[in-house]
PDB file of C-alpha atoms in Angstrom:
ATOM      1  CA  MET A   1     -33.277  33.090 -63.131  1.00  0.00           C
ATOM      2  CA  ARG A   2     -32.074  31.655 -59.834  1.00  0.00           C
ATOM      3  CA  LEU A   3     -35.530  30.331 -58.958  1.00  0.00           C
ATOM      4  CA  HIS A   4     -35.909  29.013 -62.495  1.00  0.00           C
ATOM      5  CA  ARG A   5     -32.689  27.050 -62.079  1.00  0.00           C
ATOM      6  CA  VAL A   6     -33.998  25.544 -58.847  1.00  0.00           C
ATOM      7  CA  MET A   7     -37.278  24.485 -60.457  1.00  0.00           C
ATOM      8  CA  ILE A   8     -35.435  22.826 -63.337  1.00  0.00           C
ATOM      9  CA  ALA A   9     -33.343  20.911 -60.812  1.00  0.00           C
ATOM     10  CA  VAL A  10     -36.460  19.774 -59.000  1.00  0.00           C
ATOM     11  CA  GLY A  11     -38.160  18.834 -62.233  1.00  0.00           C
ATOM     12  CA  VAL A  12     -35.411  16.410 -63.184  1.00  0.00           C
ATOM     13  CA  GLY A  13     -35.197  14.925 -59.722  1.00  0.00           C
ATOM     14  CA  LEU A  14     -32.397  17.184 -58.467  1.00  0.00           C
ATOM     15  CA  LEU A  15     -30.078  15.006 -60.570  1.00  0.00           C
ATOM     16  CA  SER A  16     -28.559  11.938 -58.964  1.00  0.00           C
ATOM     17  CA  ALA A  17     -25.929  11.701 -56.271  1.00  0.00           C
ATOM     18  CA  GLY A  18     -23.865   9.588 -58.629  1.00  0.00           C
ATOM     19  CA  VAL A  19     -23.727  12.298 -61.295  1.00  0.00           C
ATOM     20  CA  LEU A  20     -22.721  14.929 -58.782  1.00  0.00           C
ATOM     21  CA  ALA A  21     -20.121  12.622 -57.308  1.00  0.00           C
ATOM     22  CA  ALA A  22     -18.708  12.021 -60.767  1.00  0.00           C
ATOM     23  CA  GLN A  23     -18.471  15.743 -61.370  1.00  0.00           C
ATOM     24  CA  GLU A  24     -16.617  16.207 -58.115  1.00  0.00           C
ATOM     25  CA  ALA A  25     -14.197  13.460 -59.005  1.00  0.00           C
ATOM     26  CA  LYS A  26     -13.180  14.978 -62.348  1.00  0.00           C
ATOM     27  CA  PRO A  27      -9.588  16.265 -62.384  1.00  0.00           C
ATOM     28  CA  GLY A  28      -9.097  19.961 -62.855  1.00  0.00           C
ATOM     29  CA  LYS A  29      -8.737  23.173 -60.978  1.00  0.00           C
ATOM     30  CA  PRO A  30     -10.279  23.482 -57.503  1.00  0.00           C
ATOM     31  CA  GLY A  31     -13.995  24.052 -57.825  1.00  0.00           C
ATOM     32  CA  GLU A  32     -13.982  23.341 -61.556  1.00  0.00           C
ATOM     33  CA  GLY A  33     -16.991  21.306 -62.692  1.00  0.00           C
ATOM     34  CA  MET A  34     -18.915  21.985 -59.485  1.00  0.00           C
ATOM     35  CA  PRO A  35     -22.412  23.486 -59.666  1.00  0.00           C
ATOM     36  CA  PRO A  36     -22.615  27.068 -58.376  1.00  0.00           C
ATOM     37  CA  ALA A  37     -23.478  27.414 -54.715  1.00  0.00           C
ATOM     38  CA  MET A  38     -27.146  28.145 -54.090  1.00  0.00           C
ATOM     39  CA  SER A  39     -28.145  31.486 -52.695  1.00  0.00           C
ATOM     40  CA  ALA A  40     -30.314  31.871 -49.593  1.00  0.00           C
ATOM     41  CA  GLU A  41     -33.270  32.485 -51.909  1.00  0.00           C
ATOM     42  CA  GLU A  42     -32.609  29.282 -53.814  1.00  0.00           C
ATOM     43  CA  LYS A  43     -32.196  27.255 -50.622  1.00  0.00           C
ATOM     44  CA  ALA A  44     -35.489  28.595 -49.259  1.00  0.00           C
ATOM     45  CA  ALA A  45     -37.229  27.740 -52.525  1.00  0.00           C
ATOM     46  CA  MET A  46     -35.740  24.250 -52.503  1.00  0.00           C
ATOM     47  CA  GLU A  47     -36.829  23.615 -48.911  1.00  0.00           C
ATOM     48  CA  ALA A  48     -40.350  24.885 -49.646  1.00  0.00           C
ATOM     49  CA  TRP A  49     -40.617  22.638 -52.686  1.00  0.00           C
ATOM     50  CA  GLN A  50     -39.353  19.593 -50.812  1.00  0.00           C
ATOM     51  CA  LYS A  51     -41.950  20.162 -48.076  1.00  0.00           C
ATOM     52  CA  PHE A  52     -44.671  20.554 -50.720  1.00  0.00           C
ATOM     53  CA  ALA A  53     -43.610  17.385 -52.557  1.00  0.00           C
ATOM     54  CA  THR A  54     -43.196  15.075 -49.527  1.00  0.00           C
ATOM     55  CA  PRO A  55     -46.142  12.792 -48.619  1.00  0.00           C
ATOM     56  CA  SER A  56     -47.804  14.051 -45.445  1.00  0.00           C
ATOM     57  CA  GLU A  57     -50.367  13.011 -42.843  1.00  0.00           C
ATOM     58  CA  GLY A  58     -53.044  13.790 -45.408  1.00  0.00           C
ATOM     59  CA  HIS A  59     -51.645  11.076 -47.658  1.00  0.00           C
ATOM     60  CA  GLN A  60     -51.482   8.612 -44.771  1.00  0.00           C
ATOM     61  CA  LYS A  61     -55.249   8.909 -44.306  1.00  0.00           C
ATOM     62  CA  LEU A  62     -55.701   7.680 -47.861  1.00  0.00           C
ATOM     63  CA  ALA A  63     -53.699   4.511 -47.207  1.00  0.00           C
ATOM     64  CA  GLY A  64     -56.793   2.801 -45.804  1.00  0.00           C
ATOM     65  CA  MET A  65     -58.292   2.812 -49.302  1.00  0.00           C
ATOM     66  CA  VAL A  66     -55.579   0.497 -50.634  1.00  0.00           C
ATOM     67  CA  GLY A  67     -56.716  -3.048 -51.403  1.00  0.00           C
ATOM     68  CA  THR A  68     -59.267  -4.946 -53.457  1.00  0.00           C
ATOM     69  CA  TRP A  69     -62.883  -4.014 -52.806  1.00  0.00           C
ATOM     70  CA  ASP A  70     -66.179  -5.614 -53.781  1.00  0.00           C
ATOM     71  CA  ALA A  71     -68.713  -2.908 -54.584  1.00  0.00           C
ATOM     72  CA  GLU A  72     -72.505  -2.769 -54.596  1.00  0.00           C
ATOM     73  CA  VAL A  73     -73.655   0.074 -56.844  1.00  0.00           C
ATOM     74  CA  THR A  74     -77.075   1.706 -56.577  1.00  0.00           C
ATOM     75  CA  SER A  75     -77.970   4.341 -59.189  1.00  0.00           C
ATOM     76  CA  TRP A  76     -80.980   6.667 -59.379  1.00  0.00           C
ATOM     77  CA  MET A  77     -81.342   7.572 -63.054  1.00  0.00           C
ATOM     78  CA  ASN A  78     -84.942   8.747 -62.549  1.00  0.00           C
ATOM     79  CA  PRO A  79     -86.117   9.849 -59.088  1.00  0.00           C
ATOM     80  CA  ALA A  80     -89.600   8.589 -59.906  1.00  0.00           C
ATOM     81  CA  ALA A  81     -88.376   5.089 -60.774  1.00  0.00           C
ATOM     82  CA  PRO A  82     -86.747   2.374 -58.665  1.00  0.00           C
ATOM     83  CA  PRO A  83     -82.934   2.523 -58.595  1.00  0.00           C
ATOM     84  CA  THR A  84     -80.765   0.181 -60.630  1.00  0.00           C
ATOM     85  CA  LYS A  85     -78.285  -2.074 -58.874  1.00  0.00           C
ATOM     86  CA  SER A  86     -75.079  -3.722 -60.029  1.00  0.00           C
ATOM     87  CA  LYS A  87     -71.849  -5.291 -58.778  1.00  0.00           C
ATOM     88  CA  ALA A  88     -68.314  -4.059 -59.355  1.00  0.00           C
ATOM     89  CA  THR A  89     -64.723  -4.401 -58.195  1.00  0.00           C
ATOM     90  CA  SER A  90     -62.200  -1.705 -57.340  1.00  0.00           C
ATOM     91  CA  VAL A  91     -58.494  -2.474 -57.138  1.00  0.00           C
ATOM     92  CA  ASN A  92     -56.651   0.332 -55.344  1.00  0.00           C
ATOM     93  CA  ARG A  93     -52.921   0.816 -54.904  1.00  0.00           C
ATOM     94  CA  MET A  94     -50.523   3.537 -53.833  1.00  0.00           C
ATOM     95  CA  VAL A  95     -48.484   5.007 -56.687  1.00  0.00           C
ATOM     96  CA  MET A  96     -45.872   7.716 -57.189  1.00  0.00           C
ATOM     97  CA  GLY A  97     -44.120   7.172 -53.900  1.00  0.00           C
ATOM     98  CA  GLY A  98     -47.241   7.237 -51.724  1.00  0.00           C
ATOM     99  CA  ARG A  99     -48.612  10.457 -53.204  1.00  0.00           C
ATOM    100  CA  TRP A 100     -51.656   9.045 -54.997  1.00  0.00           C
ATOM    101  CA  VAL A 101     -54.131   6.191 -54.636  1.00  0.00           C
ATOM    102  CA  GLU A 102     -54.910   4.703 -58.029  1.00  0.00           C
ATOM    103  CA  SER A 103     -58.345   3.067 -58.318  1.00  0.00           C
ATOM    104  CA  LYS A 104     -59.193   0.731 -61.193  1.00  0.00           C
ATOM    105  CA  PHE A 105     -62.935   0.151 -61.179  1.00  0.00           C
ATOM    106  CA  THR A 106     -64.669  -2.526 -63.291  1.00  0.00           C
ATOM    107  CA  GLY A 107     -68.298  -3.615 -63.405  1.00  0.00           C
ATOM    108  CA  ASP A 108     -71.400  -2.859 -65.441  1.00  0.00           C
ATOM    109  CA  MET A 109     -73.651   0.154 -65.841  1.00  0.00           C
ATOM    110  CA  MET A 110     -77.140  -0.071 -67.367  1.00  0.00           C
ATOM    111  CA  GLY A 111     -76.285  -3.543 -68.633  1.00  0.00           C
ATOM    112  CA  MET A 112     -73.074  -2.440 -70.355  1.00  0.00           C
ATOM    113  CA  PRO A 113     -69.434  -3.062 -69.351  1.00  0.00           C
ATOM    114  CA  PHE A 114     -68.090  -0.216 -67.264  1.00  0.00           C
ATOM    115  CA  GLU A 115     -64.532   0.709 -66.367  1.00  0.00           C
ATOM    116  CA  GLY A 116     -63.201   3.723 -64.531  1.00  0.00           C
ATOM    117  CA  LEU A 117     -59.847   5.038 -63.410  1.00  0.00           C
ATOM    118  CA  GLY A 118     -59.406   7.425 -60.516  1.00  0.00           C
ATOM    119  CA  TYR A 119     -56.552   9.082 -58.642  1.00  0.00           C
ATOM    120  CA  ASP A 120     -56.917  10.526 -55.147  1.00  0.00           C
ATOM    121  CA  GLY A 121     -54.266  12.512 -53.306  1.00  0.00           C
ATOM    122  CA  TYR A 122     -53.649  15.367 -50.923  1.00  0.00           C
ATOM    123  CA  ASP A 123     -52.394  18.774 -52.016  1.00  0.00           C
ATOM    124  CA  ASN A 124     -49.979  19.936 -49.310  1.00  0.00           C
ATOM    125  CA  PHE A 125     -50.211  23.544 -50.485  1.00  0.00           C
ATOM    126  CA  LYS A 126     -54.009  23.788 -50.673  1.00  0.00           C
ATOM    127  CA  LYS A 127     -54.373  21.485 -47.645  1.00  0.00           C
ATOM    128  CA  LYS A 128     -57.187  19.745 -49.463  1.00  0.00           C
ATOM    129  CA  TYR A 129     -57.853  16.328 -50.900  1.00  0.00           C
ATOM    130  CA  VAL A 130     -57.844  16.319 -54.687  1.00  0.00           C
ATOM    131  CA  GLY A 131     -58.752  13.740 -57.266  1.00  0.00           C
ATOM    132  CA  THR A 132     -59.548  12.891 -60.851  1.00  0.00           C
ATOM    133  CA  TRP A 133     -61.930  10.386 -62.381  1.00  0.00           C
ATOM    134  CA  MET A 134     -62.388   9.183 -65.950  1.00  0.00           C
ATOM    135  CA  ASP A 135     -64.364   6.282 -67.387  1.00  0.00           C
ATOM    136  CA  ASN A 136     -65.511   4.645 -70.603  1.00  0.00           C
ATOM    137  CA  MET A 137     -68.922   6.357 -70.530  1.00  0.00           C
ATOM    138  CA  SER A 138     -67.620   9.901 -70.829  1.00  0.00           C
ATOM    139  CA  THR A 139     -64.991  11.922 -72.654  1.00  0.00           C
ATOM    140  CA  ALA A 140     -64.640  14.352 -69.739  1.00  0.00           C
ATOM    141  CA  VAL A 141     -62.444  14.214 -66.656  1.00  0.00           C
ATOM    142  CA  MET A 142     -64.008  14.839 -63.259  1.00  0.00           C
ATOM    143  CA  VAL A 143     -61.738  16.924 -61.006  1.00  0.00           C
ATOM    144  CA  THR A 144     -62.581  16.954 -57.302  1.00  0.00           C
ATOM    145  CA  GLU A 145     -61.469  18.927 -54.271  1.00  0.00           C
ATOM    146  CA  GLY A 146     -62.496  18.467 -50.653  1.00  0.00           C
ATOM    147  CA  THR A 147     -61.721  17.878 -46.993  1.00  0.00           C
ATOM    148  CA  TYR A 148     -62.052  15.245 -44.266  1.00  0.00           C
ATOM    149  CA  ASP A 149     -63.948  16.022 -41.098  1.00  0.00           C
ATOM    150  CA  ALA A 150     -61.962  16.374 -37.869  1.00  0.00           C
ATOM    151  CA  ALA A 151     -62.382  12.695 -37.021  1.00  0.00           C
ATOM    152  CA  GLY A 152     -61.255  11.621 -40.487  1.00  0.00           C
ATOM    153  CA  LYS A 153     -64.413   9.568 -41.031  1.00  0.00           C
ATOM    154  CA  VAL A 154     -66.206  11.599 -43.712  1.00  0.00           C
ATOM    155  CA  MET A 155     -64.646  13.152 -46.799  1.00  0.00           C
ATOM    156  CA  THR A 156     -66.767  15.715 -48.631  1.00  0.00           C
ATOM    157  CA  SER A 157     -65.671  16.861 -52.080  1.00  0.00           C
ATOM    158  CA  THR A 158     -67.166  18.884 -54.894  1.00  0.00           C
ATOM    159  CA  SER A 159     -66.723  18.927 -58.637  1.00  0.00           C
ATOM    160  CA  THR A 160     -68.006  21.348 -61.271  1.00  0.00           C
ATOM    161  CA  MET A 161     -69.001  19.587 -64.471  1.00  0.00           C
ATOM    162  CA  ASP A 162     -70.651  20.436 -67.767  1.00  0.00           C
ATOM    163  CA  ASP A 163     -74.330  19.443 -67.945  1.00  0.00           C
ATOM    164  CA  ILE A 164     -74.660  18.124 -71.500  1.00  0.00           C
ATOM    165  CA  MET A 165     -78.463  18.532 -71.406  1.00  0.00           C
ATOM    166  CA  THR A 166     -78.553  22.206 -70.382  1.00  0.00           C
ATOM    167  CA  GLY A 167     -75.119  23.323 -71.566  1.00  0.00           C
ATOM    168  CA  LYS A 168     -74.539  24.866 -68.153  1.00  0.00           C
ATOM    169  CA  LYS A 169     -72.220  24.074 -65.256  1.00  0.00           C
ATOM    170  CA  ALA A 170     -73.443  21.682 -62.558  1.00  0.00           C
ATOM    171  CA  THR A 171     -71.931  21.151 -59.122  1.00  0.00           C
ATOM    172  CA  MET A 172     -71.629  17.588 -57.871  1.00  0.00           C
ATOM    173  CA  ARG A 173     -71.171  16.759 -54.179  1.00  0.00           C
ATOM    174  CA  LEU A 174     -69.294  13.578 -53.300  1.00  0.00           C
ATOM    175  CA  VAL A 175     -69.362  12.091 -49.803  1.00  0.00           C
ATOM    176  CA  THR A 176     -67.247   9.148 -48.642  1.00  0.00           C
ATOM    177  CA  THR A 177     -68.057   7.766 -45.190  1.00  0.00           C
ATOM    178  CA  ILE A 178     -65.616   5.415 -43.474  1.00  0.00           C
ATOM    179  CA  VAL A 179     -67.697   2.726 -41.753  1.00  0.00           C
ATOM    180  CA  SER A 180     -64.697   0.644 -40.684  1.00  0.00           C
ATOM    181  CA  ALA A 181     -61.267  -0.372 -41.917  1.00  0.00           C
ATOM    182  CA  ASP A 182     -63.008  -2.874 -44.186  1.00  0.00           C
ATOM    183  CA  GLU A 183     -66.023  -0.897 -45.357  1.00  0.00           C
ATOM    184  CA  HIS A 184     -66.790   2.565 -46.729  1.00  0.00           C
ATOM    185  CA  VAL A 185     -69.711   4.163 -48.547  1.00  0.00           C
ATOM    186  CA  PHE A 186     -69.504   6.608 -51.443  1.00  0.00           C
ATOM    187  CA  GLU A 187     -72.464   8.871 -52.284  1.00  0.00           C
ATOM    188  CA  MET A 188     -72.830  11.255 -55.213  1.00  0.00           C
ATOM    189  CA  TYR A 189     -75.347  14.109 -55.302  1.00  0.00           C
ATOM    190  CA  GLY A 190     -76.231  16.442 -58.153  1.00  0.00           C
ATOM    191  CA  PRO A 191     -78.979  18.825 -59.300  1.00  0.00           C
ATOM    192  CA  ASP A 192     -82.245  17.585 -60.767  1.00  0.00           C
ATOM    193  CA  PRO A 193     -83.934  19.503 -63.664  1.00  0.00           C
ATOM    194  CA  THR A 194     -85.290  22.039 -61.148  1.00  0.00           C
ATOM    195  CA  GLY A 195     -81.866  22.613 -59.586  1.00  0.00           C
ATOM    196  CA  LYS A 196     -82.679  20.723 -56.388  1.00  0.00           C
ATOM    197  CA  GLU A 197     -79.890  18.475 -55.108  1.00  0.00           C
ATOM    198  CA  VAL A 198     -80.733  14.780 -55.317  1.00  0.00           C
ATOM    199  CA  LYS A 199     -78.812  11.574 -54.711  1.00  0.00           C
ATOM    200  CA  ASN A 200     -77.585  10.021 -57.966  1.00  0.00           C
ATOM    201  CA  MET A 201     -75.474   7.131 -56.789  1.00  0.00           C
ATOM    202  CA  GLU A 202     -74.365   5.102 -53.804  1.00  0.00           C
ATOM    203  CA  ILE A 203     -71.501   2.615 -53.803  1.00  0.00           C
ATOM    204  CA  ARG A 204     -70.915   0.411 -50.777  1.00  0.00           C
ATOM    205  CA  TYR A 205     -67.366  -0.989 -50.696  1.00  0.00           C
ATOM    206  CA  LYS A 206     -66.331  -4.041 -48.679  1.00  0.00           C
ATOM    207  CA  ARG A 207     -62.737  -5.190 -48.517  1.00  0.00           C
ATOM    208  CA  ARG A 208     -62.076  -8.515 -50.187  1.00  0.00           C
ATOM    209  CA  LYS A 209     -60.220 -10.882 -47.845  1.00  0.00           C
TER     210      LYS A 209
END
């Protein structure tokens, strides 16, 4: 029950200092109207949660993705055929107090309007980068999890998705390479009909100035 009370407090933002101050200012007997003192267990839980919820160095590495980017998209729909190419734009901004990078992607895919929405962040508990992606050409949500290399230049993530052709699960590998502060390359790999990993897509981003 004590831990439950702490989690409720966290969930509503720990209340506001103004509300607590107002409670303290109410006339009455000493201590009346004051919340009960937290136990050592509750304090430890609160401190752990605050550490988990505070943006960290992992989030700072994502800050370089913020901005407006012009994208060149190359897609391999059929390994035996030439790839298709298109142009797109991605507008990225930090949201939720620096915890997530929101990416709004617009362009065209196979001659049709395309729009996608992604969120990338860092899970302080897992110590991994996490993300979601959804777009107007699917009713599924892609959930990713991965890490940066030691130099912070290459992020490699994976996602397990449903293969609508086979009805089985398929693992996608996503690689983002930081070329410079103004350029990065995204690559997506997945299994072909034989199960061999092949490159499905490459997006080269250049910062709009």
